[in-house]
XYZ file of C-alpha atoms in Angstrom:
700
model
C 100.661 -78.740 -5.956
C 101.440 -75.764 -8.221
C 98.500 -73.488 -8.999
C 98.633 -70.834 -11.709
C 95.700 -69.188 -13.455
C 95.682 -67.284 -16.721
C 94.157 -63.811 -16.924
C 91.513 -62.499 -19.360
C 91.285 -65.216 -22.018
C 94.155 -67.165 -20.532
C 94.663 -70.720 -19.326
C 95.265 -72.430 -16.000
C 98.207 -74.802 -15.468
C 97.661 -77.309 -12.659
C 100.519 -79.580 -11.609
C 99.190 -82.478 -9.570
C 102.040 -84.769 -8.611
C 104.609 -84.959 -11.421
C 102.477 -84.734 -14.575
C 101.110 -81.307 -15.578
C 97.560 -81.002 -16.868
C 96.683 -78.273 -19.334
C 93.188 -76.763 -19.524
C 91.988 -74.423 -22.262
C 89.364 -71.703 -21.731
C 86.541 -74.216 -22.226
C 87.906 -76.382 -19.415
C 89.101 -79.172 -21.748
C 92.309 -81.099 -21.220
C 95.066 -80.341 -23.671
C 97.357 -82.962 -25.230
C 100.436 -80.808 -25.027
C 102.376 -79.141 -22.271
C 102.422 -75.945 -24.334
C 100.274 -73.338 -22.649
C 98.123 -71.158 -24.906
C 98.147 -67.655 -23.538
C 95.382 -66.268 -25.770
C 95.173 -62.467 -25.320
C 96.705 -61.775 -21.924
C 100.008 -63.621 -22.467
C 100.516 -64.070 -18.747
C 99.966 -66.389 -15.811
C 98.726 -65.037 -12.511
C 99.219 -66.613 -9.109
C 96.016 -67.303 -7.184
C 95.277 -64.847 -4.340
C 96.690 -65.515 -0.884
C 94.430 -67.610 1.320
C 94.537 -65.326 4.364
C 93.867 -61.874 2.906
C 91.443 -59.944 5.155
C 89.093 -57.338 3.642
C 90.568 -53.864 3.282
C 87.849 -51.482 4.467
C 89.806 -48.255 4.213
C 88.084 -46.105 1.620
C 84.641 -47.320 2.698
C 82.000 -45.518 4.764
C 79.335 -47.027 7.059
C 75.782 -47.273 5.765
C 74.113 -49.891 7.962
C 75.141 -51.796 11.086
C 71.958 -53.706 11.915
C 71.866 -55.759 15.123
C 68.068 -55.761 15.520
C 68.393 -54.292 19.005
C 65.112 -52.401 18.533
C 63.252 -55.220 16.804
C 62.592 -55.725 13.099
C 61.789 -52.335 11.552
C 59.460 -53.396 8.734
C 59.012 -51.039 5.783
C 55.260 -50.334 5.588
C 55.148 -48.388 2.314
C 55.902 -45.107 4.060
C 58.568 -45.601 6.705
C 60.813 -48.385 8.004
C 63.870 -50.280 6.800
C 63.257 -53.956 5.961
C 60.767 -55.387 3.488
C 59.653 -58.942 4.275
C 58.129 -59.878 0.906
C 59.522 -60.074 -2.637
C 59.189 -57.038 -4.888
C 55.648 -56.558 -6.248
C 54.357 -58.952 -3.577
C 54.570 -62.093 -5.694
C 55.299 -64.633 -2.980
C 56.797 -67.556 -4.903
C 60.290 -67.235 -6.349
C 62.781 -70.059 -6.873
C 61.575 -72.993 -4.777
C 59.018 -75.580 -5.792
C 56.848 -75.786 -2.680
C 57.480 -72.654 -0.591
C 56.582 -68.985 -0.573
C 57.993 -65.970 1.244
C 55.366 -64.783 3.690
C 54.651 -62.441 6.591
C 51.683 -61.213 8.547
C 49.385 -58.661 6.908
C 49.144 -60.356 3.498
C 46.403 -62.983 3.702
C 43.993 -61.338 6.146
C 43.318 -61.505 9.867
C 41.939 -65.052 9.896
C 45.019 -66.473 8.150
C 47.365 -64.349 10.275
C 45.860 -65.896 13.405
C 47.135 -69.353 12.415
C 50.379 -68.494 10.603
C 53.634 -69.454 12.350
C 56.086 -66.724 13.298
C 58.661 -66.596 10.488
C 60.448 -63.443 11.753
C 61.412 -63.196 15.409
C 63.900 -60.976 17.187
C 65.706 -62.394 20.235
C 68.758 -61.376 22.239
C 70.879 -63.129 19.593
C 69.400 -61.094 16.751
C 66.883 -61.996 14.042
C 65.484 -65.481 13.467
C 64.214 -66.427 9.997
C 62.209 -69.649 9.892
C 60.697 -72.098 7.442
C 57.416 -73.719 8.452
C 54.429 -75.649 7.052
C 51.512 -73.465 5.937
C 48.531 -74.309 8.180
C 45.573 -75.859 6.384
C 43.367 -72.891 7.351
C 45.728 -70.490 5.563
C 46.124 -72.460 2.319
C 42.844 -71.197 0.862
C 43.639 -67.478 1.365
C 47.195 -68.132 0.163
C 46.033 -69.746 -3.086
C 43.504 -66.962 -3.635
C 46.217 -64.330 -3.159
C 48.533 -66.140 -5.570
C 45.703 -66.245 -8.120
C 45.266 -62.473 -7.766
C 48.994 -61.877 -8.261
C 49.470 -64.032 -11.355
C 50.887 -67.131 -9.638
C 47.721 -69.196 -9.399
C 49.021 -72.041 -11.575
C 51.722 -72.745 -8.990
C 49.593 -72.319 -5.886
C 48.510 -75.961 -5.425
C 52.143 -77.032 -4.965
C 52.728 -74.770 -1.969
C 53.250 -76.483 1.382
C 55.702 -74.227 3.241
C 56.270 -70.583 4.171
C 59.719 -69.046 4.675
C 61.063 -65.760 6.009
C 63.149 -63.075 4.340
C 64.228 -59.466 4.797
C 65.358 -57.136 2.015
C 66.169 -53.493 1.345
C 64.253 -53.664 -1.942
C 62.245 -50.541 -1.051
C 64.826 -48.592 0.938
C 68.437 -49.031 -0.081
C 70.594 -50.137 -2.992
C 74.152 -49.262 -3.872
C 76.850 -49.835 -6.426
C 79.983 -51.438 -4.913
C 80.862 -51.710 -1.240
C 81.273 -54.172 1.621
C 78.435 -56.520 2.593
C 78.544 -58.791 5.633
C 76.303 -61.097 7.637
C 77.072 -62.807 10.958
C 74.859 -65.864 11.096
C 74.255 -69.409 12.291
C 72.691 -71.721 9.739
C 69.914 -74.318 10.075
C 70.388 -78.041 9.534
C 68.286 -80.305 7.372
C 68.048 -81.443 3.781
C 66.071 -78.854 1.824
C 67.121 -75.864 3.972
C 68.818 -73.248 1.868
C 69.633 -69.989 3.731
C 71.346 -67.167 1.879
C 72.715 -63.635 2.089
C 72.972 -61.951 -1.304
C 72.408 -58.896 -3.485
C 70.469 -58.526 -6.696
C 69.831 -55.905 -9.363
C 67.887 -52.895 -8.078
C 66.421 -52.196 -11.507
C 63.975 -54.386 -13.393
C 65.164 -57.761 -14.624
C 67.791 -60.272 -13.561
C 70.803 -60.783 -13.400
C 73.154 -59.356 -12.072
C 73.414 -61.018 -8.672
C 76.120 -61.522 -6.049
C 75.736 -64.436 -3.617
C 77.777 -63.607 -0.531
C 76.632 -66.852 1.050
C 74.230 -69.568 -0.045
C 74.443 -72.695 2.092
C 72.912 -76.139 2.372
C 71.481 -77.671 5.522
C 73.343 -80.734 6.745
C 71.419 -84.003 6.839
C 69.913 -84.524 10.281
C 69.775 -88.322 10.359
C 71.749 -89.161 7.240
C 74.652 -87.074 5.891
C 74.267 -85.635 2.399
C 76.852 -84.723 -0.206
C 76.164 -81.040 0.484
C 76.750 -81.035 4.223
C 78.873 -77.973 5.188
C 78.773 -76.656 1.585
C 78.779 -72.872 1.102
C 78.316 -71.225 -2.310
C 79.722 -67.901 -3.420
C 78.820 -66.631 -6.879
C 78.553 -63.723 -9.320
C 75.817 -63.901 -11.975
C 75.833 -61.815 -15.172
C 74.652 -61.707 -18.782
C 74.929 -59.666 -21.992
C 71.980 -57.346 -21.321
C 72.164 -53.885 -19.751
C 69.252 -52.354 -17.846
C 67.701 -51.267 -21.153
C 67.844 -54.956 -22.214
C 70.447 -54.241 -24.896
C 73.104 -56.984 -25.485
C 76.178 -54.832 -24.842
C 78.056 -56.652 -22.057
C 81.114 -58.788 -22.742
C 80.594 -62.315 -21.418
C 83.461 -64.165 -23.124
C 85.662 -63.662 -20.081
C 87.617 -65.857 -17.695
C 88.514 -65.572 -14.045
C 92.289 -65.112 -13.623
C 91.907 -65.816 -9.888
C 90.213 -69.183 -10.251
C 91.819 -72.151 -8.510
C 90.263 -74.901 -10.630
C 88.952 -75.055 -14.193
C 85.380 -74.741 -12.879
C 86.330 -71.473 -11.193
C 88.152 -70.027 -14.215
C 85.529 -70.486 -16.914
C 82.034 -69.112 -16.212
C 79.175 -71.571 -16.272
C 76.249 -70.727 -18.527
C 72.583 -71.625 -18.541
C 69.724 -70.754 -20.865
C 66.973 -68.744 -19.189
C 64.205 -68.243 -21.735
C 65.705 -66.395 -24.685
C 68.692 -65.253 -22.657
C 71.921 -66.919 -21.499
C 73.006 -66.297 -17.905
C 76.626 -66.780 -16.785
C 78.199 -67.160 -13.373
C 81.542 -67.412 -11.629
C 81.059 -69.697 -8.658
C 82.947 -71.452 -5.901
C 81.534 -73.941 -3.403
C 83.697 -74.651 -0.368
C 83.415 -77.112 2.489
C 83.438 -75.030 5.676
C 84.269 -77.980 7.911
C 86.935 -79.659 5.778
C 88.676 -76.488 4.558
C 88.245 -74.123 7.515
C 87.436 -76.424 10.437
C 84.185 -74.494 10.959
C 80.840 -75.867 12.084
C 78.440 -73.425 10.434
C 75.375 -75.092 12.030
C 76.411 -74.946 15.676
C 78.263 -71.610 15.766
C 77.889 -68.114 14.362
C 80.218 -67.326 11.472
C 80.824 -64.271 9.314
C 80.294 -64.209 5.554
C 81.274 -61.145 3.551
C 81.960 -59.757 0.082
C 83.890 -56.702 -1.046
C 82.551 -55.500 -4.400
C 84.703 -52.994 -6.290
C 84.842 -51.811 -9.925
C 87.645 -54.334 -10.484
C 86.844 -57.353 -8.292
C 84.285 -59.203 -6.200
C 86.096 -60.782 -3.236
C 84.414 -63.268 -0.897
C 85.413 -63.851 2.738
C 84.623 -66.352 5.480
C 85.634 -66.580 9.110
C 84.536 -66.916 12.702
C 84.399 -63.144 13.193
C 85.167 -60.066 11.136
C 88.672 -59.964 12.567
C 89.374 -63.527 11.415
C 87.963 -63.240 7.891
C 89.992 -64.779 5.110
C 89.541 -64.644 1.395
C 87.869 -67.736 -0.064
C 87.227 -66.636 -3.651
C 87.758 -63.742 -6.019
C 86.415 -62.878 -9.461
C 86.802 -59.991 -11.860
C 83.776 -57.669 -11.897
C 81.885 -58.447 -15.118
C 80.494 -55.663 -17.316
C 77.015 -56.485 -16.034
C 77.910 -55.946 -12.372
C 78.260 -52.157 -12.227
C 74.724 -51.105 -11.247
C 73.152 -50.670 -7.784
C 71.893 -53.771 -5.969
C 69.807 -54.262 -2.847
C 70.436 -56.687 0.035
C 68.494 -59.885 0.780
C 68.744 -62.333 3.686
C 66.378 -65.266 3.435
C 65.716 -68.761 4.604
C 64.410 -71.186 1.982
C 62.991 -74.668 1.976
C 62.487 -77.344 -0.703
C 64.345 -77.379 -3.982
C 64.226 -75.765 -7.406
C 61.981 -77.533 -9.850
C 60.619 -80.023 -7.315
C 63.539 -82.479 -7.507
C 63.628 -83.193 -3.814
C 63.299 -86.384 -1.826
C 62.948 -85.552 1.861
C 62.886 -88.205 4.540
C 59.411 -88.013 6.059
C 60.698 -88.789 9.534
C 63.109 -85.848 9.255
C 60.646 -83.122 8.184
C 59.566 -82.313 11.735
C 63.165 -82.003 12.882
C 64.158 -79.963 9.816
C 61.327 -77.487 10.465
C 61.691 -77.346 14.242
C 61.250 -73.631 15.151
C 64.575 -73.697 16.995
C 66.354 -75.011 13.879
C 66.383 -71.557 12.315
C 68.502 -69.174 10.273
C 69.848 -66.877 12.983
C 71.277 -63.491 12.012
C 73.247 -61.611 14.625
C 74.166 -58.660 12.429
C 74.128 -57.275 8.887
C 76.699 -54.706 7.825
C 76.706 -52.558 4.701
C 79.494 -50.135 3.817
C 79.825 -48.077 0.636
C 82.906 -47.075 -1.307
C 83.630 -43.435 -0.587
C 83.563 -41.478 -3.869
C 86.969 -40.391 -5.127
C 85.722 -37.122 -6.633
C 85.826 -34.227 -4.137
C 83.822 -31.067 -4.925
C 84.249 -27.960 -2.788
C 82.148 -24.793 -2.900
C 85.068 -22.936 -1.337
C 87.017 -23.700 -4.520
C 84.177 -22.711 -6.837
C 83.544 -26.277 -8.034
C 80.411 -27.011 -10.053
C 78.458 -29.437 -7.884
C 75.957 -30.444 -10.564
C 78.058 -33.432 -11.561
C 76.585 -36.815 -12.530
C 79.563 -38.695 -11.059
C 79.725 -40.041 -7.502
C 81.179 -37.314 -5.309
C 81.944 -35.936 -1.860
C 80.645 -32.355 -1.584
C 81.784 -29.711 0.904
C 79.912 -26.449 1.551
C 81.161 -23.060 2.759
C 80.572 -21.531 6.183
C 77.879 -19.286 4.668
C 74.464 -19.880 3.153
C 74.800 -22.222 0.175
C 72.615 -23.700 -2.538
C 73.824 -27.228 -3.295
C 72.462 -29.157 -6.287
C 74.245 -32.494 -6.685
C 73.862 -34.519 -9.851
C 72.686 -38.081 -10.409
C 75.530 -39.941 -8.665
C 76.011 -41.381 -5.180
C 76.800 -38.197 -3.250
C 77.969 -37.496 0.296
C 77.239 -33.885 1.283
C 79.065 -32.284 4.216
C 77.441 -29.164 5.691
C 79.431 -27.016 8.084
C 77.481 -23.808 8.654
C 74.967 -21.291 7.402
C 71.424 -21.859 6.203
C 71.943 -24.247 3.319
C 69.416 -25.321 0.693
C 69.944 -28.715 -0.974
C 68.166 -29.348 -4.273
C 67.662 -33.066 -4.929
C 66.146 -34.727 -7.976
C 65.162 -38.363 -7.453
C 67.329 -40.870 -9.303
C 68.611 -44.407 -8.752
C 71.622 -43.413 -6.612
C 71.402 -42.555 -2.921
C 72.340 -39.393 -1.019
C 74.057 -39.055 2.362
C 73.973 -35.699 4.174
C 76.118 -34.891 7.209
C 75.634 -31.795 9.361
C 72.008 -31.094 8.362
C 70.769 -28.537 10.898
C 67.633 -26.660 11.909
C 68.358 -23.791 9.498
C 68.926 -26.056 6.486
C 66.297 -27.021 3.931
C 66.018 -29.796 1.383
C 64.027 -29.566 -1.844
C 62.630 -32.877 -3.096
C 61.888 -32.873 -6.837
C 60.487 -35.870 -8.684
C 59.866 -37.894 -5.502
C 56.648 -39.834 -4.770
C 56.144 -37.532 -1.778
C 53.009 -35.396 -1.612
C 54.136 -32.609 0.711
C 56.302 -31.761 3.732
C 53.933 -33.607 6.062
C 54.334 -36.736 3.933
C 58.123 -36.346 4.043
C 58.058 -36.077 7.825
C 55.945 -39.237 8.121
C 58.630 -41.236 6.292
C 61.555 -40.384 8.589
C 63.026 -43.554 10.112
C 65.654 -43.871 12.829
C 68.361 -46.300 11.711
C 71.060 -46.446 14.371
C 72.593 -43.015 14.792
C 71.207 -41.829 11.445
C 67.807 -40.806 10.096
C 66.677 -42.289 6.796
C 64.091 -40.751 4.492
C 62.965 -43.723 2.345
C 60.863 -43.011 -0.745
C 60.248 -46.563 -1.898
C 60.724 -48.305 -5.235
C 58.654 -48.144 -8.388
C 59.200 -51.191 -8.092
C 62.777 -50.586 -9.239
C 65.545 -48.330 -7.891
C 64.757 -47.784 -4.197
C 65.833 -44.310 -3.127
C 66.659 -43.058 0.362
C 68.271 -39.941 1.789
C 70.430 -40.583 4.870
C 70.946 -37.808 7.421
C 74.032 -38.543 9.502
C 74.144 -38.422 13.308
C 70.737 -36.991 14.120
C 67.318 -37.933 15.484
C 63.857 -37.950 13.923
C 62.739 -35.522 16.623
C 65.224 -32.927 15.337
C 63.337 -32.380 12.055
C 60.604 -29.834 11.263
C 58.194 -29.762 8.328
C 59.561 -26.386 7.169
C 62.865 -28.111 6.322
C 61.201 -29.990 3.426
C 60.093 -28.324 0.207
C 58.352 -30.768 -2.145
C 58.222 -29.689 -5.802
C 56.845 -31.419 -8.898
C 56.289 -34.859 -7.348
C 55.911 -38.011 -9.448
C 53.473 -40.757 -8.476
C 54.634 -44.277 -7.799
C 53.638 -46.672 -10.591
C 51.218 -48.687 -8.461
C 50.147 -50.952 -11.313
C 53.656 -52.179 -12.018
C 54.814 -52.166 -8.397
C 51.914 -54.072 -6.814
C 51.027 -57.447 -8.285
C 47.557 -57.366 -6.692
C 46.579 -54.645 -9.187
C 45.717 -55.485 -12.802
C 48.471 -54.123 -15.040
C 45.949 -52.563 -17.402
C 43.531 -49.612 -17.249
C 39.820 -49.646 -16.557
C 37.630 -48.681 -19.525
C 33.962 -47.794 -20.102
C 32.846 -51.366 -20.735
C 29.093 -50.669 -20.703
C 29.374 -47.597 -22.948
C 27.363 -45.291 -20.674
C 30.001 -42.565 -20.839
C 30.799 -42.831 -17.117
C 33.965 -44.364 -15.672
C 34.607 -44.490 -11.902
C 37.776 -45.879 -10.322
C 37.058 -49.283 -8.777
C 39.747 -49.070 -6.080
C 41.873 -46.362 -4.445
C 44.490 -45.372 -6.994
C 42.688 -45.699 -10.339
C 43.973 -46.134 -13.890
C 41.269 -44.977 -16.319
C 41.340 -44.851 -20.141
C 38.667 -43.186 -22.300
C 39.683 -45.299 -25.354
C 39.259 -42.190 -27.569
C 35.577 -41.817 -26.623
C 34.026 -38.943 -24.643
C 33.828 -40.188 -21.056
C 33.318 -38.610 -17.646
C 36.071 -40.123 -15.480
C 36.001 -39.953 -11.677
C 39.176 -40.495 -9.706
C 39.986 -41.390 -6.115
C 41.722 -39.864 -3.122
C 44.972 -41.720 -3.964
C 47.291 -41.298 -6.957
C 45.291 -41.725 -10.184
C 46.337 -42.123 -13.810
C 44.136 -40.954 -16.678
C 44.613 -41.670 -20.378
C 42.765 -38.999 -22.354
C 42.445 -39.378 -26.122
C 39.186 -37.487 -26.758
C 38.825 -33.710 -26.493
C 35.401 -33.908 -24.789
C 36.474 -36.267 -22.003
C 35.807 -34.732 -18.569
C 37.638 -35.364 -15.276
C 36.298 -35.328 -11.730
C 39.396 -35.503 -9.541
C 39.419 -34.948 -5.754
C 41.332 -31.865 -4.736
C 43.288 -33.580 -1.976
C 45.356 -36.747 -1.811
C 47.690 -38.521 -4.186
C 49.793 -37.389 -7.123
C 47.638 -37.533 -10.250
C 48.861 -37.920 -13.834
C 47.232 -37.341 -17.218
C 48.591 -39.095 -20.311
C 47.162 -36.909 -23.084
C 46.802 -37.821 -26.760
C 44.956 -34.608 -27.636
C 45.509 -30.905 -26.988
C 44.976 -30.536 -23.276
C 45.009 -28.040 -20.407
C 45.712 -29.591 -17.013
C 43.057 -29.066 -14.336
C 44.131 -27.560 -11.018
C 43.775 -30.916 -9.258
C 46.273 -32.805 -11.462
C 49.998 -32.548 -10.765
C 51.594 -34.238 -13.810
C 50.822 -34.083 -17.538
C 52.510 -36.243 -20.187
C 51.828 -35.337 -23.829
C 52.014 -38.407 -26.069
C 50.715 -37.057 -29.404
C 52.960 -35.372 -31.979
C 52.081 -31.809 -33.006
C 49.833 -31.414 -29.951
C 49.928 -28.848 -27.159
C 49.640 -29.149 -23.380
C 49.079 -26.214 -21.033
C 49.769 -26.072 -17.308
C 47.145 -24.925 -14.844
C 47.540 -21.715 -12.878
C 48.549 -23.821 -9.879
C 51.797 -25.081 -11.430
C 52.548 -28.561 -12.754
C 55.060 -30.982 -14.187
C 54.706 -31.185 -17.994
C 56.532 -33.869 -19.980
C 57.062 -34.127 -23.738
C 56.643 -37.765 -24.749
C 56.408 -37.224 -28.526
C 57.909 -35.130 -31.347
C 56.874 -31.611 -32.397
C 54.900 -30.926 -29.222
C 54.342 -27.632 -27.410
C 54.447 -27.390 -23.624
C 53.026 -24.114 -22.306
C 53.448 -22.744 -18.810
C 50.803 -21.231 -16.575
C 50.772 -18.889 -13.610
C 52.476 -21.219 -11.141
C 55.887 -22.836 -10.862
C 56.165 -25.293 -13.765
C 58.682 -28.007 -14.605
C 59.109 -28.843 -18.308
C 60.741 -32.204 -19.073
C 61.639 -33.171 -22.640
C 62.119 -36.889 -23.237
C 65.593 -37.670 -24.692
C 63.897 -39.346 -27.674
C 61.592 -36.394 -28.436
C 62.570 -34.058 -31.278
C 61.712 -30.496 -32.262
C 59.711 -29.566 -29.177
C 58.769 -26.039 -28.129
C 58.550 -24.625 -24.611
C 56.248 -21.607 -24.390
C 56.710 -19.180 -21.496
C 54.074 -16.501 -20.902
C 54.374 -13.326 -18.844
C 52.957 -13.668 -15.357
C 54.353 -17.147 -14.771
C 56.258 -18.353 -11.742
C 59.661 -19.882 -11.120
C 59.919 -22.447 -13.899
C 62.470 -25.168 -14.607
C 63.395 -26.713 -17.979
C 65.090 -30.113 -18.334
C 66.238 -31.967 -21.457
C 66.463 -28.861 -23.662
C 69.028 -28.701 -26.482
C 69.530 -27.103 -29.892
C 66.860 -29.236 -31.612
C 64.174 -27.624 -29.469
C 62.749 -24.089 -29.356
C 62.137 -21.635 -26.542
C 59.111 -19.426 -27.292
C 58.662 -16.302 -25.159
C 55.520 -14.186 -25.465
C 55.667 -10.544 -26.539
C 55.147 -9.135 -23.047
C 58.238 -10.933 -21.825
C 60.278 -9.939 -24.868
C 59.306 -6.304 -24.311
C 61.055 -6.401 -20.922
C 64.246 -8.011 -22.228
C 66.382 -5.081 -21.139
C 65.601 -5.896 -17.513
C 66.506 -9.588 -17.688
C 69.514 -11.064 -15.907
C 71.205 -14.281 -17.021
C 73.425 -15.985 -14.446
C 75.049 -19.326 -13.783
C 73.045 -21.438 -11.314
C 73.837 -24.686 -9.454
C 71.925 -26.770 -12.013
C 72.490 -24.736 -15.172
C 71.575 -21.164 -16.140
C 68.921 -18.937 -14.576
C 67.027 -16.325 -16.584
C 65.396 -13.816 -14.231
C 62.656 -12.012 -16.174
C 61.649 -10.194 -12.972
C 61.731 -10.703 -9.224
C 58.688 -12.976 -9.440
C 59.328 -14.828 -12.709
C 62.371 -16.935 -13.598
C 63.359 -19.834 -15.835
C 66.176 -22.233 -14.953
C 67.480 -24.169 -17.980
C 69.194 -27.242 -16.651
C 72.586 -28.369 -17.942
C 73.340 -25.350 -20.160
C 75.958 -22.626 -19.643
C 75.000 -18.924 -19.815
C 76.638 -18.489 -23.234
C 74.586 -21.379 -24.618
C 71.398 -19.816 -23.257
C 72.348 -16.450 -24.766
C 72.692 -18.111 -28.146
C 69.308 -19.808 -27.773
C 67.678 -16.433 -27.031
C 69.369 -14.855 -30.044
C 68.225 -17.671 -32.318
C 64.777 -17.894 -30.750
């Protein structure tokens, strides 16, 4: 058998016996032996069958063997989430939900089967019938979370673990060592999916079918590997190229992506299903095996073997345009089928769901591609770079402000200060010592005490998870240290941003509370309130958790507790932030927002707005879509920071500041340019060089 596959828009030539068969890019047989090359004009030989993964150029992130139990993420600390994002329990099976203790209440928990168990062999994920006593609370919960119409079909609960709230990454090596359950309807998987909102992309490292217990099925020993993609980027714009082929495919089905309509969108996938027993002489139900994928900017390569040392390549695809954003990891059991098309043998159900017939996971490994860009303070490199990078400090005291990429920071001495702004990429810090400090800006972290409460020991490293919103989980990893080594003084929390509870938690209505009875009084109904005055004068009372207020009337009053949460005002009138509110977002054109004397985060969400600082440390953020905004700085302010400023905007300095202009200093800073008006008052303009700032001051 001769096997050649065309690249890009090419064609595969398959010689079976003596007569060649020609397939075009749609997978149709041709009537001629003339091969159409389309754009690539080449034939590529399929990859060798015994290529092991090349892990040089990767760095360890996670080597989980569950030796200390299952470290559940509880909203503050921990590693593994056991429910889908937003807490909506039903996903892609007709009669089952993902479930864990702590969701349905104590009475239901008392009768629920154990779906997650750690033994000497690692983690067990089970599928089990939902007890009759738990069905009522389950259906009520599903009603509360927008899935009530599907609740009556539920019969089974299944287990999963994910890093949806702790870790995602772009590219890398992902591996699971597992033994799979038998039984028609069982559907264990190890996969990654898009860390932002929406779907796809997705990479299925392994998705397998349970072998028939009493009667063989056509899917016995079948293992799927797949890459899903579409035209839409994370802003839902149709920019990705999908008219592509797989030059590494071994059959027509592997060369041309399959497509399926999902609502108004078309989803594509490259997929290969292999028979583990027939092709690799492997019994995936009786023995542990290793399933892995190496995801790079160029390729997604799938591997299978008894152990890591015996892995061999089973499939390879090009990396589609859609598959270049961070993903998080999921390992889950599943039971029943999509859409309800399932015909189980009643006498087999008990055997299929036997607690010992489980998805057993011995280990999960995640490695990241080490960034190619090296930045060195000893060489005078500018570290505020949005690309992925490896950063090296000096032996002295350094200020390090990495950009938005995946960054690995190596500290070697001195008392270093690391300035981090929360984004979708993760940070890894090696050598963080007692004299070092980290500034957290834009994180959903209230203060240093809150930061300390989140520290989680993961192997030899300490993770600082900050959750998801519900998208883009963000964690800082401190290499080779212990939680006990940290002190609160090492964390400086500035200008925090509250988690969007109403989008992240399906149990909350995704709409604000309003003054329905018209009495002019509005009190938050549950901890973490979202209140809207609907352009009428209202007295709004918040809670001890993070609250959101929409203010569209000048006479609206706020009663906000002084402690607890990160509170936000969305203003549609001229507004001065009260001392108890941390964040102000101005949404009305030609309006003005003033900071309190305590210091705040002010954001311009409209055109022609004025943001005015107060006596504290203020952060001014101008939305990229906002035009002709003005930032007003008064004398007597603190250490302010300006982001998103460019030539369309205006910097307004009051006369007292201008009178002292001869004493100002303008210097390059790690994040941009620092104007020091005095020892106690400064303004850092992010992303601009000193000469650009000089020109702004001249034109101002």
